[in-house]
């Protein structure tokens, strides 16, 4: 079967600094990028539509 191992970056939620005005609507194909690196690993850039 297939296996996905990934790394996500971000920061701890601080409600004093991070003010949510909307919810996540969808993942979009706009500027989606999936490519194989010279090391043989794969990388992906995924944009979330808010």
PDB file of C-alpha atoms in Angstrom:
ATOM      1  CA  UNK A   1       0.000   0.000   0.000  1.00  0.00           C
ATOM      2  CA  UNK A   2       0.794   3.657  -0.138  1.00  0.00           C
ATOM      3  CA  UNK A   3       2.357   5.541   2.746  1.00  0.00           C
ATOM      4  CA  UNK A   4       2.541   9.296   3.321  1.00  0.00           C
ATOM      5  CA  UNK A   5       5.099  10.864   5.613  1.00  0.00           C
ATOM      6  CA  UNK A   6       5.054  14.631   5.803  1.00  0.00           C
ATOM      7  CA  UNK A   7       6.376  17.645   7.635  1.00  0.00           C
ATOM      8  CA  UNK A   8       4.091  20.555   8.450  1.00  0.00           C
ATOM      9  CA  UNK A   9       5.339  23.861   9.738  1.00  0.00           C
ATOM     10  CA  UNK A  10       3.507  26.496  11.688  1.00  0.00           C
ATOM     11  CA  UNK A  11       3.333  28.061  15.088  1.00  0.00           C
ATOM     12  CA  UNK A  12       1.373  27.645  18.284  1.00  0.00           C
ATOM     13  CA  UNK A  13      -2.067  29.252  18.158  1.00  0.00           C
ATOM     14  CA  UNK A  14      -2.094  32.560  20.055  1.00  0.00           C
ATOM     15  CA  UNK A  15      -5.619  33.984  20.112  1.00  0.00           C
ATOM     16  CA  UNK A  16      -4.186  37.423  20.942  1.00  0.00           C
ATOM     17  CA  UNK A  17      -2.336  37.467  17.604  1.00  0.00           C
ATOM     18  CA  UNK A  18      -4.338  35.075  15.406  1.00  0.00           C
ATOM     19  CA  UNK A  19      -7.844  36.333  14.718  1.00  0.00           C
ATOM     20  CA  UNK A  20     -10.007  33.978  12.665  1.00  0.00           C
ATOM     21  CA  UNK A  21     -12.527  35.693  10.415  1.00  0.00           C
ATOM     22  CA  UNK A  22     -13.546  32.669   8.371  1.00  0.00           C
ATOM     23  CA  UNK A  23     -13.261  28.899   8.159  1.00  0.00           C
ATOM     24  CA  UNK A  24     -11.240  26.820   5.760  1.00  0.00           C
ATOM     25  CA  UNK A  25     -13.364  26.307   2.637  1.00  0.00           C
ATOM     26  CA  UNK A  26     -11.341  23.898   0.546  1.00  0.00           C
ATOM     27  CA  UNK A  27      -7.999  22.799  -0.792  1.00  0.00           C
ATOM     28  CA  UNK A  28      -7.438  24.327  -4.220  1.00  0.00           C
ATOM     29  CA  UNK A  29      -5.494  23.134  -7.261  1.00  0.00           C
ATOM     30  CA  UNK A  30      -4.322  26.723  -7.855  1.00  0.00           C
ATOM     31  CA  UNK A  31      -0.511  26.717  -7.705  1.00  0.00           C
ATOM     32  CA  UNK A  32      -0.485  23.054  -6.622  1.00  0.00           C
ATOM     33  CA  UNK A  33       3.036  21.754  -7.046  1.00  0.00           C
ATOM     34  CA  UNK A  34       4.232  18.164  -6.652  1.00  0.00           C
ATOM     35  CA  UNK A  35       7.768  17.311  -7.679  1.00  0.00           C
ATOM     36  CA  UNK A  36      10.482  14.751  -7.123  1.00  0.00           C
ATOM     37  CA  UNK A  37      13.629  16.146  -5.530  1.00  0.00           C
ATOM     38  CA  UNK A  38      17.162  15.183  -6.656  1.00  0.00           C
ATOM     39  CA  UNK A  39      17.410  13.100  -3.456  1.00  0.00           C
ATOM     40  CA  UNK A  40      14.542  10.918  -4.703  1.00  0.00           C
ATOM     41  CA  UNK A  41      12.087  12.322  -2.168  1.00  0.00           C
ATOM     42  CA  UNK A  42       8.874  14.049  -3.186  1.00  0.00           C
ATOM     43  CA  UNK A  43       7.728  17.521  -2.167  1.00  0.00           C
ATOM     44  CA  UNK A  44       4.327  19.157  -2.493  1.00  0.00           C
ATOM     45  CA  UNK A  45       2.964  22.666  -2.120  1.00  0.00           C
ATOM     46  CA  UNK A  46      -0.748  22.784  -1.337  1.00  0.00           C
ATOM     47  CA  UNK A  47      -2.792  25.968  -1.045  1.00  0.00           C
ATOM     48  CA  UNK A  48      -5.784  26.132   1.309  1.00  0.00           C
ATOM     49  CA  UNK A  49      -8.676  28.357   0.214  1.00  0.00           C
ATOM     50  CA  UNK A  50     -10.064  30.439   3.045  1.00  0.00           C
TER      51      UNK A  50
END
